[in-house]
Short mmCIF file of C-alpha atoms in Angstrom, two decimals:
data_model
loop_
_atom_site.label_atom_id
_atom_site.label_comp_id
_atom_site.label_asym_id
_atom_site.label_seq_id
_atom_site.Cartn_x
_atom_site.Cartn_y
_atom_site.Cartn_z
CA MET A 1 121.00 90.86 235.77
CA SER A 2 117.53 91.35 233.96
CA ALA A 3 116.23 92.30 230.46
CA PRO A 4 112.95 92.63 229.25
CA VAL A 5 111.75 89.97 226.76
CA SER A 6 110.55 89.63 223.36
CA ASP A 7 107.49 87.34 223.42
CA THR A 8 107.21 87.98 219.47
CA MET A 9 108.51 84.72 218.07
CA SER A 10 107.48 81.41 219.14
CA ALA A 11 109.99 78.17 219.62
CA PRO A 12 108.59 76.52 216.79
CA ALA A 13 108.67 80.15 214.37
CA VAL A 14 112.39 80.14 215.66
CA ALA A 15 112.68 76.17 214.61
CA GLU A 16 111.45 76.94 211.39
CA LEU A 17 113.80 79.47 211.00
CA ASN A 18 116.73 77.22 211.59
CA GLY A 19 115.34 75.07 209.39
CA GLU A 20 115.20 71.45 210.68
CA ARG A 21 112.47 68.54 211.27
CA TRP A 22 111.85 67.82 214.59
CA THR A 23 113.29 64.08 213.94
CA THR A 24 116.79 65.88 212.96
CA ARG A 25 116.78 67.54 216.04
CA TRP A 26 116.53 64.95 218.45
CA GLY A 27 118.47 62.46 216.69
CA ARG A 28 121.24 64.77 216.84
CA ARG A 29 120.81 65.37 220.52
CA ALA A 30 120.44 62.01 221.25
CA ALA A 31 123.88 61.75 219.94
CA SER A 32 125.76 64.47 221.26
CA PHE A 33 123.75 64.47 224.72
CA SER A 34 125.19 60.98 224.92
CA VAL A 35 128.79 61.68 223.85
CA SER A 36 129.04 64.59 225.88
CA ALA A 37 128.07 62.43 229.50
CA ALA A 38 130.36 59.46 228.28
CA LEU A 39 133.32 61.56 227.59
CA LEU A 40 132.80 63.09 231.03
CA LEU A 41 132.45 60.15 232.37
CA VAL A 42 135.90 58.65 230.54
CA LEU A 43 137.45 61.52 231.45
CA LEU A 44 136.84 61.51 235.01
CA ALA A 45 137.45 57.85 235.86
CA SER A 46 140.84 58.22 233.58
CA THR A 47 142.13 61.19 235.99
CA PRO A 48 144.24 59.61 237.72
CA LEU A 49 146.05 57.79 235.69
CA SER A 50 145.54 61.19 232.70
CA LEU A 51 147.05 63.88 235.55
CA PRO A 52 150.32 62.18 236.28
CA LEU A 53 150.72 61.73 232.50
CA ALA A 54 150.19 64.96 231.58
CA VAL A 55 152.21 66.59 234.40
CA LEU A 56 154.87 64.37 233.41
CA SER A 57 154.58 65.37 229.63
CA ASP A 58 154.90 68.77 230.49
CA ALA A 59 157.57 68.42 232.59
CA VAL A 60 159.78 66.87 230.00
CA ARG A 61 158.65 69.24 227.19
CA ARG A 62 158.95 72.40 229.44
CA SER A 63 155.44 73.35 228.03
CA ARG A 64 154.35 75.55 230.63
CA TRP A 65 152.07 72.82 231.75
CA ALA A 66 150.29 73.07 228.85
CA ALA A 67 148.57 69.46 228.67
CA THR A 68 147.46 69.52 232.64
CA ARG A 69 146.07 73.21 231.76
CA PHE A 70 144.06 71.33 228.43
CA LEU A 71 143.23 68.27 230.97
CA ALA A 72 141.48 71.17 233.21
CA VAL A 73 139.86 72.83 230.57
CA ALA A 74 138.23 69.51 229.50
CA LEU A 75 136.94 69.27 232.66
CA VAL A 76 135.42 72.36 232.76
CA TYR A 77 134.09 72.36 229.33
CA LEU A 78 132.35 68.85 230.08
CA GLY A 79 131.01 69.88 233.66
CA CYS A 80 129.41 72.55 232.39
CA GLU A 81 127.97 70.46 229.59
CA LEU A 82 126.38 68.21 231.61
CA LEU A 83 125.25 70.83 234.37
CA GLY A 84 123.92 73.20 231.63
CA LEU A 85 121.99 70.37 230.49
CA THR A 86 120.46 69.51 233.88
CA LEU A 87 119.35 72.85 234.24
CA GLY A 88 117.71 73.22 231.25
CA LEU A 89 115.50 70.20 232.29
CA VAL A 90 114.97 72.24 235.35
CA VAL A 91 114.20 75.57 233.65
CA TRP A 92 112.00 73.86 231.45
CA LEU A 93 109.41 72.09 233.85
CA PRO A 94 107.58 75.24 234.93
CA ARG A 95 107.22 76.03 231.18
CA ALA A 96 105.88 72.35 230.49
CA LEU A 97 103.24 72.66 233.48
CA GLY A 98 102.07 75.88 231.92
CA GLY A 99 104.51 78.74 232.94
CA SER A 100 104.87 82.11 231.24
CA ARG A 101 106.52 81.89 228.06
CA ALA A 102 108.51 85.43 228.97
CA ARG A 103 109.51 84.24 232.17
CA PHE A 104 110.90 81.06 230.06
CA ILE A 105 112.67 82.80 227.70
CA GLU A 106 114.48 85.18 230.54
CA ARG A 107 115.19 81.92 232.71
CA ASN A 108 116.98 80.52 229.19
CA PHE A 109 119.02 83.87 229.07
CA ARG A 110 119.94 83.75 232.65
CA LEU A 111 121.14 80.32 232.04
CA GLN A 112 123.22 81.31 228.70
CA CYS A 113 125.05 83.75 230.99
CA TRP A 114 126.07 81.50 233.41
CA TRP A 115 126.85 78.86 231.32
CA VAL A 116 129.17 81.16 228.96
CA CYS A 117 130.78 82.91 232.16
CA THR A 118 131.78 79.75 233.86
CA LEU A 119 132.88 77.79 230.77
CA PHE A 120 134.98 80.93 229.99
CA GLU A 121 136.41 82.15 233.30
CA GLY A 122 136.98 78.63 234.19
CA ALA A 123 139.35 78.21 230.79
CA ARG A 124 140.80 81.68 231.36
CA ARG A 125 142.19 80.77 234.78
CA ALA A 126 143.43 77.63 233.72
CA LEU A 127 145.22 78.99 230.93
CA GLY A 128 146.57 81.96 232.38
CA VAL A 129 144.66 84.23 230.23
CA ARG A 130 144.69 88.28 231.09
CA VAL A 131 141.72 90.12 229.46
CA GLU A 132 142.03 94.12 228.88
CA VAL A 133 138.58 95.78 227.50
CA GLU A 134 138.51 99.17 225.89
CA GLY A 135 134.69 100.72 224.82
CA ALA A 136 132.74 98.83 227.44
CA ASP A 137 130.35 101.93 226.98
CA ALA A 138 129.65 101.45 223.36
CA VAL A 139 127.52 98.14 224.21
CA ALA A 140 125.73 99.97 227.40
CA THR A 141 122.40 100.17 225.65
CA GLY A 142 120.73 98.77 222.67
CA PRO A 143 119.29 98.06 220.55
CA ILE A 144 122.19 97.43 218.54
CA TYR A 145 123.78 95.24 215.98
CA LEU A 146 127.11 93.49 217.20
CA LEU A 147 129.83 92.46 214.60
CA VAL A 148 132.50 90.36 215.87
CA ARG A 149 136.04 88.99 214.20
CA HIS A 150 136.16 85.60 214.05
CA VAL A 151 139.06 83.71 214.84
CA SER A 152 138.78 81.15 216.85
CA LEU A 153 136.71 78.90 218.92
CA ALA A 154 136.60 81.26 222.23
CA ASP A 155 135.45 84.13 220.37
CA THR A 156 132.00 82.85 220.24
CA LEU A 157 131.66 83.28 224.00
CA LEU A 158 132.85 86.88 224.27
CA PRO A 159 129.77 88.55 223.31
CA THR A 160 127.75 87.07 226.20
CA ARG A 161 130.43 87.29 228.81
CA PHE A 162 131.31 91.00 227.86
CA VAL A 163 127.90 92.58 226.79
CA SER A 164 125.08 90.29 227.87
CA ALA A 165 126.45 89.34 231.44
CA GLN A 166 128.07 93.04 231.86
CA VAL A 167 125.04 94.98 230.97
CA GLY A 168 122.39 92.68 230.32
CA LEU A 169 121.20 93.04 226.28
CA GLN A 170 119.39 89.77 225.31
CA LEU A 171 121.79 89.28 221.99
CA ARG A 172 120.46 87.29 219.21
CA PHE A 173 122.98 85.34 217.51
CA VAL A 174 123.12 84.38 214.19
CA LEU A 175 125.54 81.28 214.13
CA LYS A 176 126.84 78.23 212.20
CA ARG A 177 124.61 74.91 212.16
CA GLU A 178 127.82 72.90 212.76
CA LEU A 179 127.63 74.38 216.69
CA LEU A 180 124.10 72.79 217.28
CA TRP A 181 126.10 69.58 217.59
CA ASP A 182 127.42 71.25 221.43
CA PRO A 183 124.35 70.30 223.41
CA CYS A 184 123.87 73.60 225.40
CA LEU A 185 124.30 75.82 222.51
CA ASP A 186 121.57 73.38 220.62
CA LEU A 187 119.16 73.34 223.86
CA VAL A 188 119.34 76.39 225.27
CA GLY A 189 119.99 78.20 222.13
CA GLN A 190 117.04 77.17 219.99
CA ARG A 191 114.81 78.20 223.14
CA LEU A 192 116.03 81.63 222.49
CA ASN A 193 115.90 83.90 219.41
CA ASN A 194 118.95 82.56 217.67
CA ALA A 195 119.09 81.51 213.75
CA PHE A 196 121.63 78.94 212.58
CA VAL A 197 122.82 79.17 209.58
CA ARG A 198 124.90 77.07 207.14
CA ARG A 199 128.59 77.23 206.66
CA GLY A 200 130.33 79.85 204.49
CA GLY A 201 128.32 83.08 205.25
CA LEU A 202 124.97 84.58 204.57
CA ASP A 203 124.89 84.28 201.01
CA THR A 204 121.53 82.77 200.34
CA PRO A 205 118.31 84.50 200.28
CA ALA A 206 116.74 82.16 203.06
CA ASP A 207 119.59 82.63 205.51
CA VAL A 208 119.40 86.39 204.81
CA ALA A 209 115.27 86.11 205.47
CA ALA A 210 115.85 84.21 208.72
CA VAL A 211 118.75 86.83 209.91
CA GLN A 212 116.21 89.67 209.14
CA ALA A 213 113.15 87.83 210.82
CA LEU A 214 115.69 88.41 214.51
CA THR A 215 115.27 92.05 214.05
CA GLU A 216 111.61 92.10 214.62
CA ASP A 217 110.59 93.90 217.74
CA LEU A 218 114.04 94.73 218.79
CA GLY A 219 114.08 96.59 221.95
CA PRO A 220 116.45 98.95 223.93
CA THR A 221 117.85 95.89 225.60
CA GLU A 222 118.20 93.31 222.52
CA GLY A 223 120.69 93.28 219.76
CA VAL A 224 121.48 90.95 216.93
CA ILE A 225 125.21 89.77 216.71
CA VAL A 226 126.68 88.68 213.32
CA PHE A 227 130.20 87.21 212.70
CA PRO A 228 130.89 88.88 209.31
CA GLU A 229 133.47 86.73 208.00
CA GLY A 230 131.38 83.60 207.86
CA THR A 231 134.24 81.16 209.22
CA ARG A 232 137.22 81.21 211.43
CA PHE A 233 140.34 83.39 210.09
CA SER A 234 143.58 81.63 208.79
CA ALA A 235 146.27 82.44 206.08
CA GLU A 236 144.94 79.47 203.96
CA ARG A 237 141.71 80.56 204.03
CA ARG A 238 142.50 84.48 203.13
CA ARG A 239 144.49 82.85 200.57
CA ARG A 240 141.67 81.11 199.18
CA THR A 241 139.26 83.99 199.46
CA LEU A 242 141.64 86.32 197.66
CA GLU A 243 141.68 83.67 194.62
CA ARG A 244 137.95 83.50 194.18
CA ILE A 245 137.53 87.31 194.07
CA GLU A 246 140.15 87.92 191.66
CA ALA A 247 138.55 84.69 189.77
CA ARG A 248 135.38 86.58 189.61
CA GLY A 249 137.36 89.74 188.18
CA ASP A 250 136.17 92.37 191.09
CA HIS A 251 139.68 94.30 190.87
CA GLU A 252 138.45 96.88 193.58
CA GLY A 253 136.95 94.09 195.75
CA LEU A 254 140.41 92.26 195.33
CA ALA A 255 142.00 95.60 196.17
CA ARG A 256 140.29 96.11 199.46
CA ALA A 257 140.56 92.18 200.47
CA SER A 258 144.56 92.18 199.67
CA ALA A 259 144.74 95.25 202.08
CA LEU A 260 143.13 93.25 205.21
CA GLN A 261 146.06 91.07 206.74
CA HIS A 262 144.35 89.68 209.75
CA VAL A 263 140.95 89.53 208.83
CA LEU A 264 138.72 87.90 206.10
CA PRO A 265 136.86 90.07 204.10
CA PRO A 266 133.10 91.02 205.40
CA ARG A 267 130.55 88.89 203.52
CA LEU A 268 127.79 91.22 202.64
CA GLY A 269 124.48 89.18 202.84
CA GLY A 270 123.78 89.21 206.28
CA VAL A 271 125.25 92.80 207.16
CA LEU A 272 123.09 94.66 204.75
CA GLY A 273 120.05 92.54 204.98
CA LEU A 274 120.48 94.03 208.87
CA LEU A 275 120.55 97.18 207.71
CA ASP A 276 117.79 96.74 204.95
CA ALA A 277 115.58 95.48 207.76
CA ARG A 278 115.83 98.07 210.62
CA ALA A 279 118.08 101.41 209.44
CA ASP A 280 117.55 102.83 212.72
CA VAL A 281 119.85 100.40 214.79
CA ASP A 282 123.50 101.62 215.62
CA VAL A 283 126.28 99.02 214.75
CA VAL A 284 128.86 98.14 217.46
CA PHE A 285 132.24 96.61 216.21
CA CYS A 286 133.89 94.28 218.43
CA ALA A 287 137.88 93.71 217.56
CA HIS A 288 139.93 91.40 219.83
CA ARG A 289 143.48 89.98 219.14
CA GLY A 290 145.06 87.37 221.44
CA LEU A 291 142.97 84.38 220.45
CA SER A 292 144.80 83.31 217.14
CA GLY A 293 146.12 80.22 218.72
CA ALA A 294 143.20 78.94 219.93
CA ARG A 295 141.46 78.01 216.15
CA THR A 296 140.96 73.95 217.24
CA PHE A 297 141.13 72.18 220.27
CA GLY A 298 144.95 70.71 219.25
CA ASP A 299 146.01 74.73 219.57
CA LEU A 300 144.65 74.59 223.03
CA LEU A 301 146.80 71.24 223.95
CA SER A 302 149.73 73.03 222.34
CA GLY A 303 149.92 75.56 224.84
CA ALA A 304 149.89 78.62 222.42
CA LEU A 305 146.86 80.42 224.70
CA VAL A 306 148.84 80.29 228.09
CA GLY A 307 149.77 83.41 229.40
CA ARG A 308 148.42 85.65 227.00
CA THR A 309 146.68 88.77 226.95
CA LEU A 310 143.31 88.70 225.15
CA HIS A 311 142.18 92.57 223.86
CA ILE A 312 139.13 93.82 223.23
CA ARG A 313 137.95 96.98 221.60
CA PHE A 314 134.18 97.92 221.02
CA TRP A 315 133.14 101.47 218.97
CA ARG A 316 130.10 102.23 218.07
CA CYS A 317 128.20 103.91 214.99
CA PRO A 318 125.52 105.68 215.37
CA ALA A 319 122.69 104.92 212.67
CA GLY A 320 122.43 108.64 211.27
CA GLU A 321 125.97 107.96 210.13
CA ILE A 322 125.64 104.79 208.42
CA PRO A 323 124.63 105.47 204.66
CA LYS A 324 121.36 104.71 203.31
CA ASP A 325 122.39 103.14 199.85
CA GLU A 326 123.93 99.87 199.14
CA ALA A 327 127.41 101.17 197.66
CA GLY A 328 128.02 103.77 200.64
CA ARG A 329 127.11 100.90 202.93
CA VAL A 330 129.40 98.44 201.27
CA ALA A 331 132.30 101.31 201.56
CA TRP A 332 131.42 102.09 204.97
CA LEU A 333 131.68 98.50 206.11
CA HIS A 334 135.00 97.60 204.56
CA ASP A 335 136.33 100.90 206.13
CA GLN A 336 135.06 99.73 209.81
CA TRP A 337 136.20 96.23 208.95
CA ALA A 338 139.82 97.58 208.06
CA ARG A 339 139.63 99.23 211.28
CA VAL A 340 139.08 95.64 212.92
CA ASP A 341 141.87 94.75 210.97
CA ALA A 342 144.36 97.47 212.09
CA PHE A 343 143.60 96.68 215.68
CA VAL A 344 144.32 93.07 215.13
CA GLY A 345 147.91 93.93 213.39
CA ALA A 346 148.85 96.46 216.32
CA ALA A 347 150.18 93.91 218.68
#
């Protein structure tokens, strides 16, 4: 797997996009790196006790070994964090000694793919989850804008696992800043061309500008990924969203949003910003169902994902078929998002 690398955005430029000081970054890393290492050590040391207790609990509750599986997932996750940080140091050393930035970026891209695939496949096997993918040819070539449904902790892994690792597309992510508390996402994610924005979507000019900057020199082996909902779907968040739209007096928007039963209405800022920046880029949608029981770590412990099938569908909209005016783009986006909702509801 290899992908040509855009060398136009330096590490300081990415840091500036993400809007944080050096002291803030390394203060967070000191805390998150230490906590992850400590948790792994505690988990390993307590396994002789925690594993029998988990097995006993599962036997009593008849929970399809949910607690035991959760323990395995926790070990995989924390192990991936520690090994990922170690490899992150290894790939940094040649760069520190004057190595090529392009080679440095490519090595970090490969590290990202390895980390995500190891974590995803380890968790999938521990939980007994099956995967079915439709429309994989939609992501065969770039450049693309990839719009993904967001409902769980796990769906942030899907683009790397089923796009980057499969066909070598280097994706530039738009993610919530809170995810910087994940050690490997923080370390490797900030070396690559990603934007970490505030929770709640892309409604400010600064966040939209950060996303638009990701389109610079976007090549045929690259893409930008956005989660248009801005946050994970839940029935309560859907209710609050509808109330806010109604309070604004937006009757047309309320009718559109009310028709969506399984997804939140897309926030327009990020998607329209991308289309304004590069109208010649195709848009790919990623709909999926089967992860709604994994919104939190508590859901994993409950066994909600055990034995499920994850269905993923991609489809591509050529740039030439996307309206050029804002009103047309808004209507088009809502129509496509209704297709996402219909796919989720078809279970």
